[in-house]
Short mmCIF file of C-alpha atoms in Angstrom, two decimals:
data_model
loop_
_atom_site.label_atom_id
_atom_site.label_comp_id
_atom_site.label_asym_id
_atom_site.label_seq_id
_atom_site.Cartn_x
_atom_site.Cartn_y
_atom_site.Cartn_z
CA UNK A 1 101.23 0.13 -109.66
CA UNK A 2 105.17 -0.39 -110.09
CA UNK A 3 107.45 1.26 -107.60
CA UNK A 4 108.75 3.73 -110.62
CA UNK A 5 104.97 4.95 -111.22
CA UNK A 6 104.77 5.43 -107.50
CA UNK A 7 107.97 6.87 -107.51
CA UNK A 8 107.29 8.91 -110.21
CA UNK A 9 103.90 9.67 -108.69
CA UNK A 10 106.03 11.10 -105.39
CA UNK A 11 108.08 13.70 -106.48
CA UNK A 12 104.33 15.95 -106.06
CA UNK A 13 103.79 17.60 -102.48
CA UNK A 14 102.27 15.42 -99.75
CA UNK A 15 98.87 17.02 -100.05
CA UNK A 16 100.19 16.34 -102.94
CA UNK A 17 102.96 13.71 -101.80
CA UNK A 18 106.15 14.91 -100.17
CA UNK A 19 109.81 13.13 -101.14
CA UNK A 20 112.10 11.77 -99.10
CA UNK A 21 115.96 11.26 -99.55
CA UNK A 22 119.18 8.96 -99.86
CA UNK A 23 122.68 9.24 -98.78
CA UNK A 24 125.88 7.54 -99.70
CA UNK A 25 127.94 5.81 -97.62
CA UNK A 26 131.07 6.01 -99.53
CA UNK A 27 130.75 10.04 -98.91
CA UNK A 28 129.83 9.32 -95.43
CA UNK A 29 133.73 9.40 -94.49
CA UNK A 30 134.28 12.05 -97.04
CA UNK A 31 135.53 15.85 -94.90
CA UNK A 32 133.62 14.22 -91.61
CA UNK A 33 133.58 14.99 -88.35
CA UNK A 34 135.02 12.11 -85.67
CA UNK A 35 132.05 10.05 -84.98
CA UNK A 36 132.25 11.07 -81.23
CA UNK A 37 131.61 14.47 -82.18
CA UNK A 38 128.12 13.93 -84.40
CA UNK A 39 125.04 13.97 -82.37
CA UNK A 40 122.92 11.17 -82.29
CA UNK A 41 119.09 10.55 -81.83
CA UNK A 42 117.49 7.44 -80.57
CA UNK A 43 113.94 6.78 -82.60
CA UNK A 44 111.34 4.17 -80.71
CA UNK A 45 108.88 3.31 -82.71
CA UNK A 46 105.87 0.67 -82.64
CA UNK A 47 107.73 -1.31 -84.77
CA UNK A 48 111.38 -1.19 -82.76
CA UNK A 49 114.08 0.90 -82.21
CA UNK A 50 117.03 2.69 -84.34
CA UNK A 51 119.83 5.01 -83.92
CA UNK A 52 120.91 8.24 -86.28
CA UNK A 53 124.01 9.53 -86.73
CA UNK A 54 123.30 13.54 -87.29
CA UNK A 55 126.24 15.77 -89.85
CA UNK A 56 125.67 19.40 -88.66
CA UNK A 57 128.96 19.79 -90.26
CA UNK A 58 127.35 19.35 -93.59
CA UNK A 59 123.75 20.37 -93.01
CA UNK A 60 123.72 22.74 -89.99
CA UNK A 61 120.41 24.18 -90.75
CA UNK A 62 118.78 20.99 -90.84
CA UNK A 63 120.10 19.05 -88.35
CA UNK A 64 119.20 22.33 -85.98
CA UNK A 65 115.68 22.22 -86.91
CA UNK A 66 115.55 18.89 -86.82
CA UNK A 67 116.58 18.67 -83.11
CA UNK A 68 114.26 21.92 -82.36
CA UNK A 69 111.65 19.43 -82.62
CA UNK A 70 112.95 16.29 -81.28
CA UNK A 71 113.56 18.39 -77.97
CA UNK A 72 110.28 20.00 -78.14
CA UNK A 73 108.99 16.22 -78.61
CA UNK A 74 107.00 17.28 -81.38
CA UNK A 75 107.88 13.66 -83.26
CA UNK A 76 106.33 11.88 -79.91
CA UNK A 77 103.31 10.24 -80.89
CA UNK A 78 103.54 10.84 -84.64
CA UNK A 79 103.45 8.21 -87.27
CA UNK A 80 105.43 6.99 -90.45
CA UNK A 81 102.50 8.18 -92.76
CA UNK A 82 103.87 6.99 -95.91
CA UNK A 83 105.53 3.57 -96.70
CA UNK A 84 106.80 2.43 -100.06
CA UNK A 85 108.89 -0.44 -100.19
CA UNK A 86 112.00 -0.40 -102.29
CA UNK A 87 112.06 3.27 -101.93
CA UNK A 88 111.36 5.24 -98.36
CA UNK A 89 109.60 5.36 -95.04
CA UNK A 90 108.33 9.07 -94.50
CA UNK A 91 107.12 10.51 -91.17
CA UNK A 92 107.24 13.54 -88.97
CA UNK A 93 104.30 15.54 -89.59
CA UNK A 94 100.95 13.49 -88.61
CA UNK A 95 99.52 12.07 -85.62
CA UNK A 96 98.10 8.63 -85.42
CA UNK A 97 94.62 10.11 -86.94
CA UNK A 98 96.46 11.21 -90.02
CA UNK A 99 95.75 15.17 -88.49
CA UNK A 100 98.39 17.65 -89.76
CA UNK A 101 100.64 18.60 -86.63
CA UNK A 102 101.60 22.64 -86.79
CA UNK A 103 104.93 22.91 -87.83
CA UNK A 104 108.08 26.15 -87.19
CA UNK A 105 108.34 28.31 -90.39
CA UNK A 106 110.23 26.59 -93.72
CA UNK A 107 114.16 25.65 -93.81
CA UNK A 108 116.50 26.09 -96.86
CA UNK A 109 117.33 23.13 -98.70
CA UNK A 110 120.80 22.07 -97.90
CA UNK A 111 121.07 18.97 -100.15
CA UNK A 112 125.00 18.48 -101.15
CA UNK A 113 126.68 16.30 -103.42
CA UNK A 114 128.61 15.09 -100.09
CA UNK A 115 125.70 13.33 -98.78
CA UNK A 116 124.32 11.73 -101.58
CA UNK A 117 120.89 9.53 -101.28
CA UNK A 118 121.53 5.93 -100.43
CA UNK A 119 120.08 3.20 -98.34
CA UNK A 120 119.94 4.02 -95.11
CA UNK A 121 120.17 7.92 -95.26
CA UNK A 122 117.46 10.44 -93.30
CA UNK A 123 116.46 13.25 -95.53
CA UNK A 124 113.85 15.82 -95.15
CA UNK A 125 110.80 15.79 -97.01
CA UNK A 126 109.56 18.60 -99.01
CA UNK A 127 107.17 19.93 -101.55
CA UNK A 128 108.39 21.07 -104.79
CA UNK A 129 109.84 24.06 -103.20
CA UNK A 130 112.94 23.51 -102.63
CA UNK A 131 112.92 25.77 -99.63
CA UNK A 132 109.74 24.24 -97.63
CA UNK A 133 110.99 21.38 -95.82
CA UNK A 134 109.33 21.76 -91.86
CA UNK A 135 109.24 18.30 -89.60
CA UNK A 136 108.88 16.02 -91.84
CA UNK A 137 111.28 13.39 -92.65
CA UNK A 138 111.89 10.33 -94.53
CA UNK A 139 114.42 7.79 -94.55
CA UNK A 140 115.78 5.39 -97.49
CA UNK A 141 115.73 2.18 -97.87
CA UNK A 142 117.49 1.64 -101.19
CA UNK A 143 120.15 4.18 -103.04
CA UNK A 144 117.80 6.39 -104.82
CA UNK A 145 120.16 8.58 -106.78
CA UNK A 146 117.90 10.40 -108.75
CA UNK A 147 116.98 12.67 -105.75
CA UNK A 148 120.41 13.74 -105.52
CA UNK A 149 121.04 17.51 -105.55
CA UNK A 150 122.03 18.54 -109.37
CA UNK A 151 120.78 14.96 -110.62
CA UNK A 152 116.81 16.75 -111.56
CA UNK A 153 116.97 19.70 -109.58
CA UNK A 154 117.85 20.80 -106.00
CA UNK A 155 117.76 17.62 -104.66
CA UNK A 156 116.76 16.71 -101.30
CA UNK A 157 118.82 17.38 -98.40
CA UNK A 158 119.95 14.32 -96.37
CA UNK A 159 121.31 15.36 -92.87
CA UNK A 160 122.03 11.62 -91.28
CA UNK A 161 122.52 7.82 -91.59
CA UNK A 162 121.12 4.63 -89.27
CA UNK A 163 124.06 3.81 -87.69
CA UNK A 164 121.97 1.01 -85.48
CA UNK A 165 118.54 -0.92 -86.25
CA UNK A 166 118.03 -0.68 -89.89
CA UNK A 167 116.02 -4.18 -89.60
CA UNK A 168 113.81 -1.83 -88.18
CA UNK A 169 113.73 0.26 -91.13
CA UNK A 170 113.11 -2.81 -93.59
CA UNK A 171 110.73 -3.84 -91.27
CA UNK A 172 108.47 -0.81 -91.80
CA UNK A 173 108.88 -0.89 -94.75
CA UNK A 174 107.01 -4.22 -95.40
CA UNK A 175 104.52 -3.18 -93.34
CA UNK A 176 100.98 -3.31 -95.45
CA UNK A 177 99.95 -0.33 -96.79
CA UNK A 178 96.56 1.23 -98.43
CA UNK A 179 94.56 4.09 -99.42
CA UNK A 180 93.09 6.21 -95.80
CA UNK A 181 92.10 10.21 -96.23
CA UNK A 182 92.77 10.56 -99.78
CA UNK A 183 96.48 9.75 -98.85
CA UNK A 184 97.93 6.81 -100.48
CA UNK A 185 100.74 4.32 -99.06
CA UNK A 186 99.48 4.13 -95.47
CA UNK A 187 100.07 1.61 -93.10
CA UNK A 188 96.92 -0.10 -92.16
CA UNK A 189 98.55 -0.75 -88.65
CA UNK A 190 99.98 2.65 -87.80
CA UNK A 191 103.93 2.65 -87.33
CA UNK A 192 103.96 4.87 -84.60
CA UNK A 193 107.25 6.98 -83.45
CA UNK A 194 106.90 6.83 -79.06
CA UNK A 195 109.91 8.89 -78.64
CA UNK A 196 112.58 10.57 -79.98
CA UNK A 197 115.65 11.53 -77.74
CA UNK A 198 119.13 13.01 -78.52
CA UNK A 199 121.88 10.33 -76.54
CA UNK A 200 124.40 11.47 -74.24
CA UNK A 201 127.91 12.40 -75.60
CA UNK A 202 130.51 9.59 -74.70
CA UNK A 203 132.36 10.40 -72.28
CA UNK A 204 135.98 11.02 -73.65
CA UNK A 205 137.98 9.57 -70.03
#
């Protein structure tokens, strides 16, 4: 199957597939915060460790509710569930069993033309509602403009960047990847996330 079947194939919900987004780093700079200010996350995973960059100035909504669950450690222990290279990693919403994990109520969709989808963005996944993202999350590892908000449709709302340890990223990405619980593009090792933490502020002195 070529990556724009599977692509194509995507775009459904993750029962019936969820979709994951891109954002640009030319826009990255564009009406941004100081970097000192932006909160960022540390991700451990199986596979290594990376760093995220968080715009609450942009997406508010989504970087809150993303950070409701890192600090309720809901991520701890859950998997990258769906892999497709030249595309995404998605995670954020099954355990290492592939079991559903119980999620906080929907989000609205914040996707903006200032954080476009490129390589290297974190997005939230979502079903064809535009309004039903929950935990789930995916990051990009190529630009994938089409999922950009106005491009065919609402878009998807990207809400950070991998500001350190995007080998890690491409790493996942090859991982090998089949068909388990009627789900397709599973690692056949699972990628597992150990811990998520929000990092100190620097300290300014």
């Amino acid at each position: 199957m070529t990556n724009m079947v599977k692509r194509l194939r995507f775009v459904t919900p993750v029962l019936f597939g969820l979709l994951l987004v891109l954002g640009a780093p030319g826009a990255w700079s564009q009406d941004q915060a100081a970097d000192s200010d932006l909160p960022k996350v540390r991700v451990i995973t199986s596979e290594g460790a990376f760093t995220l960059q968080l715009r609450p100035d942009v997406a508010p909504k989504t970087v809150a509710n993303f950070l409701r669950y890192v600090q309720e450690g809901f991520y701890d222990g859950t998997v990258f569930h769906r892999v497709i290279p030249g595309f995404m990693i998605q995670g954020g919403g099954f355990n290492e069993a592939l079991a559903r994990k119980s999620t906080h109520a929907p989000i609205v969709n914040e996707a903006t033309a200032t954080l476009p989808n490129l390589r290297g963005t974190i997005a939230m996944a979502r079903t064809r509602d535009p309004n039903s993202a929950t935990s789930q999350f995916f990051i990009n590892v190529v630009d994938n403009d089409f999922l950009n908000a106005g491009v065919r449709g609402p878009g998807y709302a990207v809400f950070g960047k991998v500001i350190e340890g995007m080998g890690v990223i491409d790493a996942i990405a090859r991982v090998r990847t089949g068909y388990t619980r009627g789900m397709a593009d599973v690692p056949v090792e699972p990628v597992v996330i150990e811990s998520v933490t929000v990092l100190p502020e620097a300290d300014p002195s």
